mmCIF file of N, CA and C in Angstrom:
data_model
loop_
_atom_site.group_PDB
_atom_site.id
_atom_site.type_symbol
_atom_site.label_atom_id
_atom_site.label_comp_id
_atom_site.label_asym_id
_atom_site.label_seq_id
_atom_site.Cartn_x
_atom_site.Cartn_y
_atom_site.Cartn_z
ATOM 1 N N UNK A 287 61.081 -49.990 -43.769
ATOM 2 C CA UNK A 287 60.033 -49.873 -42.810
ATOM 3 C C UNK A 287 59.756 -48.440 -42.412
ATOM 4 N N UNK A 288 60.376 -47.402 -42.537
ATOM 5 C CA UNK A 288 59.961 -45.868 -42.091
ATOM 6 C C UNK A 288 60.731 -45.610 -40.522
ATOM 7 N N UNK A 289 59.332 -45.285 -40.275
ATOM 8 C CA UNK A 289 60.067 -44.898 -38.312
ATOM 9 C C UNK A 289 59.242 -46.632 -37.368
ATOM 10 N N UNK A 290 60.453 -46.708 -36.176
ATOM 11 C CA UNK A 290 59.940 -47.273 -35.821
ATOM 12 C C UNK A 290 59.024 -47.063 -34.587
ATOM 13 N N UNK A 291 57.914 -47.855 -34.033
ATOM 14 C CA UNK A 291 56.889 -47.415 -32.966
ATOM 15 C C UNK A 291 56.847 -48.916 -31.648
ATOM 16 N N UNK A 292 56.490 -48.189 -31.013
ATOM 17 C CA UNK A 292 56.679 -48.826 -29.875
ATOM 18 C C UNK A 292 55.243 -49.786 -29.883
ATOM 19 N N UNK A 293 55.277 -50.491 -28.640
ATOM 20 C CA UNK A 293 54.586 -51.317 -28.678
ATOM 21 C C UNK A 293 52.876 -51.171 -28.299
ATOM 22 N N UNK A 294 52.311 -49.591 -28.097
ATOM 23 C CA UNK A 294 51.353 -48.746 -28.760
ATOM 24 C C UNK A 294 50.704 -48.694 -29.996
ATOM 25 N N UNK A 295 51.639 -48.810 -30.950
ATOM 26 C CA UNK A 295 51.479 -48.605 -32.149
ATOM 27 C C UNK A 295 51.783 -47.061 -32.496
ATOM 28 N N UNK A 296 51.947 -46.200 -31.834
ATOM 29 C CA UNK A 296 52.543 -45.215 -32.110
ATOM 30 C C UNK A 296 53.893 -44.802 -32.244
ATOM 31 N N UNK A 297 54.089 -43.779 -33.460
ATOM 32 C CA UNK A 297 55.526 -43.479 -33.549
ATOM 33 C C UNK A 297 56.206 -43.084 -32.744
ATOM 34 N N UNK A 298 57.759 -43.162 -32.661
ATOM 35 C CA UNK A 298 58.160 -43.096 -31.622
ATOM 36 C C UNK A 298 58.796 -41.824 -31.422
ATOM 37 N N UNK A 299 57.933 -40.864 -32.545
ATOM 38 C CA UNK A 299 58.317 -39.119 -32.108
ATOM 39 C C UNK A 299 57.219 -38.683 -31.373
ATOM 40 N N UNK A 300 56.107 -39.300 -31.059
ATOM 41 C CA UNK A 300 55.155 -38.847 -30.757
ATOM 42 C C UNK A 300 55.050 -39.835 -28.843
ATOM 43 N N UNK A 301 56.029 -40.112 -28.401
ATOM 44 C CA UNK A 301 55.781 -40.680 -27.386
ATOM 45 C C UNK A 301 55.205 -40.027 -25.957
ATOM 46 N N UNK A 302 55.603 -39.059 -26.512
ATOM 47 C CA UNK A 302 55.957 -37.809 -25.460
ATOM 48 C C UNK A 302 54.589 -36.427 -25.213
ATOM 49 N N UNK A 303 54.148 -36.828 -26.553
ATOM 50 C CA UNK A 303 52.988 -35.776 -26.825
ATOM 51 C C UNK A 303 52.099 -35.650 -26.188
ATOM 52 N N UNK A 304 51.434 -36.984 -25.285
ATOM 53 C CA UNK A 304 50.540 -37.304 -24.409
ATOM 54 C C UNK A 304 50.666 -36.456 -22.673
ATOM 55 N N UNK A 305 52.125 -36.792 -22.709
ATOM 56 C CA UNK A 305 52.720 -36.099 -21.159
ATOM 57 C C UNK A 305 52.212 -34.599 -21.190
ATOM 58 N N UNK A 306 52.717 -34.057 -22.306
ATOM 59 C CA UNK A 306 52.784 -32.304 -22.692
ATOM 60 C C UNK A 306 51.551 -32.186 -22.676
ATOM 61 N N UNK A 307 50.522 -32.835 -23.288
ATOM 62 C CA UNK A 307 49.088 -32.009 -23.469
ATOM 63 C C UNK A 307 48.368 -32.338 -22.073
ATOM 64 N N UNK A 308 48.787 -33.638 -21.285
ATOM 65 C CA UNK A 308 48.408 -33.844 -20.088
ATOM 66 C C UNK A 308 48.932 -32.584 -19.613
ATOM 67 N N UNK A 309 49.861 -32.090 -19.175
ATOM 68 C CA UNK A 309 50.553 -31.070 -18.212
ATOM 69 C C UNK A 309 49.548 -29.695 -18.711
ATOM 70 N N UNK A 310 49.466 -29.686 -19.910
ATOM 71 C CA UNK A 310 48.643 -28.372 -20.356
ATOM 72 C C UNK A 310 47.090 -28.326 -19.954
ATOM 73 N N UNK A 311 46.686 -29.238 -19.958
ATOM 74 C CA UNK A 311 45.178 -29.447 -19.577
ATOM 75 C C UNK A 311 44.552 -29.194 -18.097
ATOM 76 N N UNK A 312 45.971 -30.185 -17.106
ATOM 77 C CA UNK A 312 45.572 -30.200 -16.232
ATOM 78 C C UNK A 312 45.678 -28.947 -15.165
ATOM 79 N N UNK A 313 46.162 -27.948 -15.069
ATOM 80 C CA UNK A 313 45.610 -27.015 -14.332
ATOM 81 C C UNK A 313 44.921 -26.219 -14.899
ATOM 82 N N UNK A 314 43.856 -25.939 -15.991
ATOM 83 C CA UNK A 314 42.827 -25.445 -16.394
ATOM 84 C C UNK A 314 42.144 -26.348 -15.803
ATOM 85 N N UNK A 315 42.309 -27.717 -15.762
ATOM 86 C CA UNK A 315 41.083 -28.966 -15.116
ATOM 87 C C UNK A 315 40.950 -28.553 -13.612
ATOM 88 N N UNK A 316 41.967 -28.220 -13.318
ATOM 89 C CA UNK A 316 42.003 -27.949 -11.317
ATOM 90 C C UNK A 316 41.286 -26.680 -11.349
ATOM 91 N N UNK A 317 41.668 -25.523 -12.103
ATOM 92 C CA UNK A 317 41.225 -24.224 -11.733
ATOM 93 C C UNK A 317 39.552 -24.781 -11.531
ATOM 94 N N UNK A 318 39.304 -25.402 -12.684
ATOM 95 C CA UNK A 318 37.797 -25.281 -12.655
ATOM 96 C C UNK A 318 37.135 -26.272 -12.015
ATOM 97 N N UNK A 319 37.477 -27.250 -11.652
ATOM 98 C CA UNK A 319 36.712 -27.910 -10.411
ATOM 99 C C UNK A 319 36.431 -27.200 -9.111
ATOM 100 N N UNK A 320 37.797 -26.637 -8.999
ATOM 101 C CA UNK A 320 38.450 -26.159 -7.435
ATOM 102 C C UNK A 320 37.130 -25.234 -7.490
ATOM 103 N N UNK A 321 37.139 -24.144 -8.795
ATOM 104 C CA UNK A 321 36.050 -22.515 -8.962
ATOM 105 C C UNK A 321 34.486 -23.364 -8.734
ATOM 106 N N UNK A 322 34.106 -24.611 -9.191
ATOM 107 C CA UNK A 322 32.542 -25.361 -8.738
ATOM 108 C C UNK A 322 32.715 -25.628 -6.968
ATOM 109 N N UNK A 323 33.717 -26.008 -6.832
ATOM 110 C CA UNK A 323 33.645 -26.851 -5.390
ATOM 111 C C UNK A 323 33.442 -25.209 -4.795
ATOM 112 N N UNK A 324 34.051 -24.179 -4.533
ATOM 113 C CA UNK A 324 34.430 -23.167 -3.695
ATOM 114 C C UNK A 324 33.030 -22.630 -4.134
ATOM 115 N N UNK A 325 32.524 -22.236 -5.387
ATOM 116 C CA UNK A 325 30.919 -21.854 -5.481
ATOM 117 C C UNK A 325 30.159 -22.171 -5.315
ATOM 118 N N UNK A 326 30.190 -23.371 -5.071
ATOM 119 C CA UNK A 326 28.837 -24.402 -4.151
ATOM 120 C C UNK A 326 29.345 -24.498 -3.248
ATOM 121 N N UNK A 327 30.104 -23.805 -2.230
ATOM 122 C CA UNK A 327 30.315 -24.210 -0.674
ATOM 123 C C UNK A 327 29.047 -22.911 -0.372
ATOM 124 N N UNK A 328 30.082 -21.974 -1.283
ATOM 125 C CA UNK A 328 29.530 -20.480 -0.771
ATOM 126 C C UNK A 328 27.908 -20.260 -1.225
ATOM 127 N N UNK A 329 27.572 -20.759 -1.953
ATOM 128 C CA UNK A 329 26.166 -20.996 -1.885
ATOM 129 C C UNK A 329 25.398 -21.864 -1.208
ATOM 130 N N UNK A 330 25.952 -22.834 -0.835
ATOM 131 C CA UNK A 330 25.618 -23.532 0.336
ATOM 132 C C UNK A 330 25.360 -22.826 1.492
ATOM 133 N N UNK A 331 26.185 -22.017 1.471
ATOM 134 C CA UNK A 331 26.202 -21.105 3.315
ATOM 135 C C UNK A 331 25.323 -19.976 2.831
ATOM 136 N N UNK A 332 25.154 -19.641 1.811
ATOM 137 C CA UNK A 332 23.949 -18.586 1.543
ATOM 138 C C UNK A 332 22.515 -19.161 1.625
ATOM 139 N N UNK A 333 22.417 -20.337 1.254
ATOM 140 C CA UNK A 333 21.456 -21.125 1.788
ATOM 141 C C UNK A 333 21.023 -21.913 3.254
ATOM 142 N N UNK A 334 22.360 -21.753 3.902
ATOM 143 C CA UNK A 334 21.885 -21.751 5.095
ATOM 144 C C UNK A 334 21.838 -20.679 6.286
ATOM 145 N N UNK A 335 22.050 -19.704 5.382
ATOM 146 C CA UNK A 335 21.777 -18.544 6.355
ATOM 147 C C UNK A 335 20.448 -17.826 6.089
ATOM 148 N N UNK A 336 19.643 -18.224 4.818
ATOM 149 C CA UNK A 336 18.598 -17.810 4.791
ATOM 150 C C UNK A 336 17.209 -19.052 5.567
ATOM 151 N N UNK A 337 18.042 -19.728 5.484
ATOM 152 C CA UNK A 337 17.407 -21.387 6.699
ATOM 153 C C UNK A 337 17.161 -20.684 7.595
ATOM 154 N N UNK A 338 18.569 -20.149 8.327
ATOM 155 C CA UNK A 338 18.406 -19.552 9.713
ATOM 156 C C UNK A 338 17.940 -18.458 10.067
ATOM 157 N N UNK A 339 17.585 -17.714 8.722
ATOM 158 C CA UNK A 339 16.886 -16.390 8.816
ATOM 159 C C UNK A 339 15.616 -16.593 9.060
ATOM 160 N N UNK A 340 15.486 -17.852 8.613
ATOM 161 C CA UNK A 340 13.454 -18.097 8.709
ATOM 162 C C UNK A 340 13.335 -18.871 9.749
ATOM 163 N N UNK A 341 14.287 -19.686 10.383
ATOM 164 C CA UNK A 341 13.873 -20.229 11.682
ATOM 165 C C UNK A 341 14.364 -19.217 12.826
ATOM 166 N N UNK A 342 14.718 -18.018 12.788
ATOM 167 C CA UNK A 342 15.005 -17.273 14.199
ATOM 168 C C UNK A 342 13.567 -16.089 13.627
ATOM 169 N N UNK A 343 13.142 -15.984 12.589
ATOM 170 C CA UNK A 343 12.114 -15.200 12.608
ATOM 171 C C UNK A 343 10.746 -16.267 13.139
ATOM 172 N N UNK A 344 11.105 -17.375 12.397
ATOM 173 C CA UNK A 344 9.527 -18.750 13.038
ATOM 174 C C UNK A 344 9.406 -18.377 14.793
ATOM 175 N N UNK A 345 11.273 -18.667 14.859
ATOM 176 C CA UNK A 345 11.120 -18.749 16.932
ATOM 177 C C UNK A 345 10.274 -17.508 17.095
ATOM 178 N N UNK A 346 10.979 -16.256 16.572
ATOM 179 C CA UNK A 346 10.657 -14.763 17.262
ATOM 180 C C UNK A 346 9.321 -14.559 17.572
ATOM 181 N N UNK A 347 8.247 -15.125 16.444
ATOM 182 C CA UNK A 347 7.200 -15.078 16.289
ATOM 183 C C UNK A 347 6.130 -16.179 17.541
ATOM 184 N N UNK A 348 7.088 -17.369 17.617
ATOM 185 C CA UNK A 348 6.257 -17.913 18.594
ATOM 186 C C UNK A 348 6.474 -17.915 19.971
ATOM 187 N N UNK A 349 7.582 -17.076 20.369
ATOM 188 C CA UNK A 349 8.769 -17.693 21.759
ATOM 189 C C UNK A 349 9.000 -16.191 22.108
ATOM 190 N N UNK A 350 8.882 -14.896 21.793
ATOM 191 C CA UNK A 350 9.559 -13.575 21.904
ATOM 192 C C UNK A 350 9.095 -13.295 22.924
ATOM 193 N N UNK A 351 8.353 -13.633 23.597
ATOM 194 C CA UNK A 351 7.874 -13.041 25.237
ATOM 195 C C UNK A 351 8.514 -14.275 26.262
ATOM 196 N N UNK A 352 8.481 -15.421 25.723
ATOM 197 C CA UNK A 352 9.367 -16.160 27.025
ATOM 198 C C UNK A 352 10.875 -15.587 27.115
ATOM 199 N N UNK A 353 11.023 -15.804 28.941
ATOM 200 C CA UNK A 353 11.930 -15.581 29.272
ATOM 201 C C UNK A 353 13.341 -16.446 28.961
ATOM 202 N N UNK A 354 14.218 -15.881 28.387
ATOM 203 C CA UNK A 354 15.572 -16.688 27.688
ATOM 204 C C UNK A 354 15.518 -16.931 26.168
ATOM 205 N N UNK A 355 14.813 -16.458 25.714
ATOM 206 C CA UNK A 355 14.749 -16.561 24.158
ATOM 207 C C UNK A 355 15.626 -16.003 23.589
ATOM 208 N N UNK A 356 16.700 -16.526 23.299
ATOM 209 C CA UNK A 356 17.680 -15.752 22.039
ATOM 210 C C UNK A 356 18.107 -16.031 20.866
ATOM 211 N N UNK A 357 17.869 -14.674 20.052
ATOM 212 C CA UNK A 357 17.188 -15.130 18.505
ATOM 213 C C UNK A 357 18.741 -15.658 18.050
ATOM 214 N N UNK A 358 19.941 -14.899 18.518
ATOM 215 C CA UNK A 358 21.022 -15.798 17.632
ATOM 216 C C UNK A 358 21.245 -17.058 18.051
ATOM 217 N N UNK A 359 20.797 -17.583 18.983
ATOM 218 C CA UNK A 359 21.477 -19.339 18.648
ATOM 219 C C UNK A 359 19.946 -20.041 18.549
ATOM 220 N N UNK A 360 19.168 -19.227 18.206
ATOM 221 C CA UNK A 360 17.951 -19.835 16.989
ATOM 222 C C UNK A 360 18.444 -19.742 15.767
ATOM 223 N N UNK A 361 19.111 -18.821 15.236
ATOM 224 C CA UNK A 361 19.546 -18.520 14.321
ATOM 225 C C UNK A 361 20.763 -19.548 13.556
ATOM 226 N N UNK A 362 21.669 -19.771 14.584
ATOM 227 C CA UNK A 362 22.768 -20.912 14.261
ATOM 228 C C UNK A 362 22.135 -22.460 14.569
ATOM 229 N N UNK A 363 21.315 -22.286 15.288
ATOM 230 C CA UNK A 363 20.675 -23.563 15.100
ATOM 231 C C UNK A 363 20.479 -23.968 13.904
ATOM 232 N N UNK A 364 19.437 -22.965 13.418
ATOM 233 C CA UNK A 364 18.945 -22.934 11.821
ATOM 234 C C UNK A 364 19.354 -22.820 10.648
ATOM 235 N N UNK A 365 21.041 -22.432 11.123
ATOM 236 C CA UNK A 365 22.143 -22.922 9.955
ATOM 237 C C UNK A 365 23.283 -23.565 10.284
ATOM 238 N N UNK A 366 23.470 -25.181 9.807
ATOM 239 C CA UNK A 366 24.338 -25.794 9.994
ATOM 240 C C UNK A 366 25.586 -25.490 9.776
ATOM 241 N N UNK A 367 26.211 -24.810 8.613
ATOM 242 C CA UNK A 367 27.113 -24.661 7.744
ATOM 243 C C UNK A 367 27.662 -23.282 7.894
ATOM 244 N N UNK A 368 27.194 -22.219 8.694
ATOM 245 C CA UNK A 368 27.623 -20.969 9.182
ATOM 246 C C UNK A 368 27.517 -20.674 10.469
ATOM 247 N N UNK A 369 28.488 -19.865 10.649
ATOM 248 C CA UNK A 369 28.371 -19.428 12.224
ATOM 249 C C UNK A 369 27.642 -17.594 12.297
ATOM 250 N N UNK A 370 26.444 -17.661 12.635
ATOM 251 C CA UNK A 370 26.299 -16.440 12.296
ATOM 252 C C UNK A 370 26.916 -15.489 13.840
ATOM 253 N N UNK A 371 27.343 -14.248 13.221
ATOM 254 C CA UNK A 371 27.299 -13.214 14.365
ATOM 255 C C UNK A 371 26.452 -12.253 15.127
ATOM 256 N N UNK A 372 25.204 -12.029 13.941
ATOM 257 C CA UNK A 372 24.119 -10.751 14.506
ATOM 258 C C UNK A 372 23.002 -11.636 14.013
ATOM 259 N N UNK A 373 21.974 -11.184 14.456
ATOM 260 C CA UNK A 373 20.458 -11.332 14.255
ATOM 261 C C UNK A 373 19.933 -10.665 14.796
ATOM 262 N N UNK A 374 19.188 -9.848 14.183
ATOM 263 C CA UNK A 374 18.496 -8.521 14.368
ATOM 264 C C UNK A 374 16.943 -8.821 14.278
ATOM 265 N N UNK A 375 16.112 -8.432 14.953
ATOM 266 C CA UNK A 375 14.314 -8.623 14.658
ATOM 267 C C UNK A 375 14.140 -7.357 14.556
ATOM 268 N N UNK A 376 12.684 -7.004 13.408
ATOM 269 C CA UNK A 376 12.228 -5.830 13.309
ATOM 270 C C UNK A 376 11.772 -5.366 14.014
ATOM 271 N N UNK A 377 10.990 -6.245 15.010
ATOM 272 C CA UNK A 377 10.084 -5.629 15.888
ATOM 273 C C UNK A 377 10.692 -6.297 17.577
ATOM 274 N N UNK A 378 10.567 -5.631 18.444
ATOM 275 C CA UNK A 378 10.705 -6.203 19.974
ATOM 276 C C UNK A 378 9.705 -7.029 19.998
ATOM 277 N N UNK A 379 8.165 -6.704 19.781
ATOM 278 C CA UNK A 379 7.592 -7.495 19.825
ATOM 279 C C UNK A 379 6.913 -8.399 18.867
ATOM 280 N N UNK A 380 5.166 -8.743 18.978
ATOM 281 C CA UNK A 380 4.910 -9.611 17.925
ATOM 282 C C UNK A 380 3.458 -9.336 17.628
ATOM 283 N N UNK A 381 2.686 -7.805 17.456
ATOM 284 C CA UNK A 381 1.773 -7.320 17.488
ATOM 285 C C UNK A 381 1.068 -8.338 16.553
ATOM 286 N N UNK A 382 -0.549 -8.197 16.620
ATOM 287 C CA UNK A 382 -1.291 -9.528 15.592
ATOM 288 C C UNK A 382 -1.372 -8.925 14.286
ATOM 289 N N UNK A 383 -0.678 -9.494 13.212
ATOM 290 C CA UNK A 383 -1.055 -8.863 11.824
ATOM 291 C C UNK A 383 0.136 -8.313 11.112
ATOM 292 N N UNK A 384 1.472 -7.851 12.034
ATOM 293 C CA UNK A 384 2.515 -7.331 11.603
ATOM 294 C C UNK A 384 3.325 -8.426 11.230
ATOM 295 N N UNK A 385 3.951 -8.592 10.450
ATOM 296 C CA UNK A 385 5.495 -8.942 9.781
ATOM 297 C C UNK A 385 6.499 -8.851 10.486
ATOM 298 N N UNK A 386 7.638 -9.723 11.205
ATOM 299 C CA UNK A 386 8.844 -9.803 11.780
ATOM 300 C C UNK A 386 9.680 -9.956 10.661
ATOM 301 N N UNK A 387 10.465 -9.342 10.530
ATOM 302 C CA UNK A 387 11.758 -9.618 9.771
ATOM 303 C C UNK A 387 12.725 -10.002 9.862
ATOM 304 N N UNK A 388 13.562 -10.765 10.280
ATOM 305 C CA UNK A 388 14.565 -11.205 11.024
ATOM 306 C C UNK A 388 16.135 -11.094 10.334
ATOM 307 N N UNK A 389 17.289 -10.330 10.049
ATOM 308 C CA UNK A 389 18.061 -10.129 9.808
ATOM 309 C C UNK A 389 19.479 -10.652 10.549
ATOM 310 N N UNK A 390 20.131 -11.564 9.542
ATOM 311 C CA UNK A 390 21.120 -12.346 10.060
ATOM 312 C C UNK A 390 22.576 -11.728 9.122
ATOM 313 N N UNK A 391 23.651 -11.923 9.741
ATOM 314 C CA UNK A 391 25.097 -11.530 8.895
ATOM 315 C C UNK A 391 25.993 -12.314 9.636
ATOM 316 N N UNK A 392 26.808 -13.192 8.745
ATOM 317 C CA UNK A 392 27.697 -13.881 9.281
ATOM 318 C C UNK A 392 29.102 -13.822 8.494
ATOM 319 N N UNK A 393 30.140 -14.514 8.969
ATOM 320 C CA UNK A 393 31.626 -14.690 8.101
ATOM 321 C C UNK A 393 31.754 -15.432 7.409
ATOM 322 N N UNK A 394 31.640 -15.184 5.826
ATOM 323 C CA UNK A 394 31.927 -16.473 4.778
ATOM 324 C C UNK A 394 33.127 -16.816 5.228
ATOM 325 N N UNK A 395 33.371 -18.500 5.727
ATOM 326 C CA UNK A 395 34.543 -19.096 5.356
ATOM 327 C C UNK A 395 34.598 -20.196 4.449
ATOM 328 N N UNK A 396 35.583 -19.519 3.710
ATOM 329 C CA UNK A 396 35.646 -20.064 2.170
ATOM 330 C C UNK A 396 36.201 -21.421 2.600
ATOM 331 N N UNK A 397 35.894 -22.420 1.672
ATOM 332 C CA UNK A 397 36.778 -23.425 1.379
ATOM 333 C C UNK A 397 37.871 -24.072 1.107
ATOM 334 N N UNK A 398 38.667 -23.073 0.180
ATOM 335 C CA UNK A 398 39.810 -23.311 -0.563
ATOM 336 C C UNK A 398 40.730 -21.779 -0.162
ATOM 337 N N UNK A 399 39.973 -20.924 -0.308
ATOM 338 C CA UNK A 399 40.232 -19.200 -0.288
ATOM 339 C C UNK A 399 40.932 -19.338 -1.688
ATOM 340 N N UNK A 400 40.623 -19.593 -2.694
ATOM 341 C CA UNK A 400 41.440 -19.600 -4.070
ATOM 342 C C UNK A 400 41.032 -18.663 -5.079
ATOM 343 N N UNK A 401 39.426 -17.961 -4.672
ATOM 344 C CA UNK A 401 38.685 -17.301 -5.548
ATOM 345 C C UNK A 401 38.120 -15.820 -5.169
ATOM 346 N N UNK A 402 37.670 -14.905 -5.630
ATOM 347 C CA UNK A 402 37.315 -14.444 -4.434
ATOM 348 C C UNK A 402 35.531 -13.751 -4.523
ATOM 349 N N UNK A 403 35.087 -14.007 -2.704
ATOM 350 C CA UNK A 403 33.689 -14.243 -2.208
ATOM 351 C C UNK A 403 34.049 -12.725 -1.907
ATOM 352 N N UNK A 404 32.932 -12.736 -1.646
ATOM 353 C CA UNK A 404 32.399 -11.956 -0.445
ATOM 354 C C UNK A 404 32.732 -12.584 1.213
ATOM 355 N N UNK A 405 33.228 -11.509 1.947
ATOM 356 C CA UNK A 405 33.122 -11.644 3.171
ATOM 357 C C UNK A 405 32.389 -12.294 4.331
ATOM 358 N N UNK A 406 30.962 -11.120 3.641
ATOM 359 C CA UNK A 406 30.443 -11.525 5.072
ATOM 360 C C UNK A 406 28.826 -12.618 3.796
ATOM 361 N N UNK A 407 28.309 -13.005 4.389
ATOM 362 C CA UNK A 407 26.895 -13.487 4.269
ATOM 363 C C UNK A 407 25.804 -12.803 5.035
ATOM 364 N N UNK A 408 24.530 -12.237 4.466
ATOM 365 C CA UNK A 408 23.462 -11.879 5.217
ATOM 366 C C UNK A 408 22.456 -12.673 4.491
ATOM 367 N N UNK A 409 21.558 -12.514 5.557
ATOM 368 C CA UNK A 409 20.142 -12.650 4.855
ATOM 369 C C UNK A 409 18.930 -12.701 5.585
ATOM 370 N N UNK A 410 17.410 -12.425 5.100
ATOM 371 C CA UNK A 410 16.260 -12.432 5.854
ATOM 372 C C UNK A 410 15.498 -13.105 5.979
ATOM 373 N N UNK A 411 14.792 -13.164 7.081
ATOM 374 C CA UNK A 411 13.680 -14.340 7.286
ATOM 375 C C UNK A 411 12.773 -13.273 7.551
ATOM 376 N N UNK A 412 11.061 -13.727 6.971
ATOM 377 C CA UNK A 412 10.365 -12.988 7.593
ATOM 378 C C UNK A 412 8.473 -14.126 8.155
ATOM 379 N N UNK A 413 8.248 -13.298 8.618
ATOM 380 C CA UNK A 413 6.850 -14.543 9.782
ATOM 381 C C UNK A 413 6.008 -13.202 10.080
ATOM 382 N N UNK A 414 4.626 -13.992 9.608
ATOM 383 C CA UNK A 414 3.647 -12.732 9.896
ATOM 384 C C UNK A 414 3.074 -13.159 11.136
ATOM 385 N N UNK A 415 2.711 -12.104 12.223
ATOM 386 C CA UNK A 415 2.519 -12.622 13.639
ATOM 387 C C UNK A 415 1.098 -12.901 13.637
ATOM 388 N N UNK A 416 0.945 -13.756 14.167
ATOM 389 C CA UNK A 416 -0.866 -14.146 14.452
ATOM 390 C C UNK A 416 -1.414 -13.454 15.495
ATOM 391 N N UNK A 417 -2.581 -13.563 15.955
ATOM 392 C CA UNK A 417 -3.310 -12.802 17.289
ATOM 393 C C UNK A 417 -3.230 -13.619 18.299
#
């Protein structure tokens, strides 16, 4: 009869071969899920800081003369997924015809911290002012 095999049908030098190439595979399989999940967080939060860049420039543009208007927690309003720290407007005010720019920077917090980001996140919103 030759070698004998288990109840697989495979020989029974080869029982083992499955474990080893499992063990070899699988943390190349983790690295690279873990490297999608952690790059779509962080693009996620780059996308919502440019959310919040265009809704604290929308407010600036319609709300900048009422009293209590503050562009950063328009700003975190307008991004779920980040906490921003600054928001900056180009202009104090909202002359008819000019462009507001609205400049936001916040703290990437990573997901995993396994890879490595960038720090901080910025980004701009901009709203042309009406008369």
């Amino acid at each position: 009869m030759g070698s004998q095999q288990h109840r697989t049908g495979r020989p029974r030098a080869e029982s083992g071969a499955s474990a080893v190439e499992f063990a070899l595979i699988v943390p190349i399989l983790l690295t690279l899920i873990f490297g999608v999940l952690e790059y779509a967080w962080y693009f996620n939060q780059q996308i919502s800081a440019t959310q919040g860049a265009r809704a604290a420039a929308r407010a600036h543009v319609l709300h900048h003369d009422e009293p209590g208007f503050d562009l950063l927690s328009v700003a975190n309003a307008g991004s779920p997924t980040l906490t921003i720290d600054s928001a900056v407007a180009s202009t104090a005010g909202c002359p008819a015809g000019t462009t507001v720019t609205v400049t936001i920077a916040g703290a990437n917090d990573a997901l995993l911290g396994l890879f490595p980001l960038p720090a901080q996140i910025g980004a701009k919103g901009a709203m042309q002012c009406e008369g």
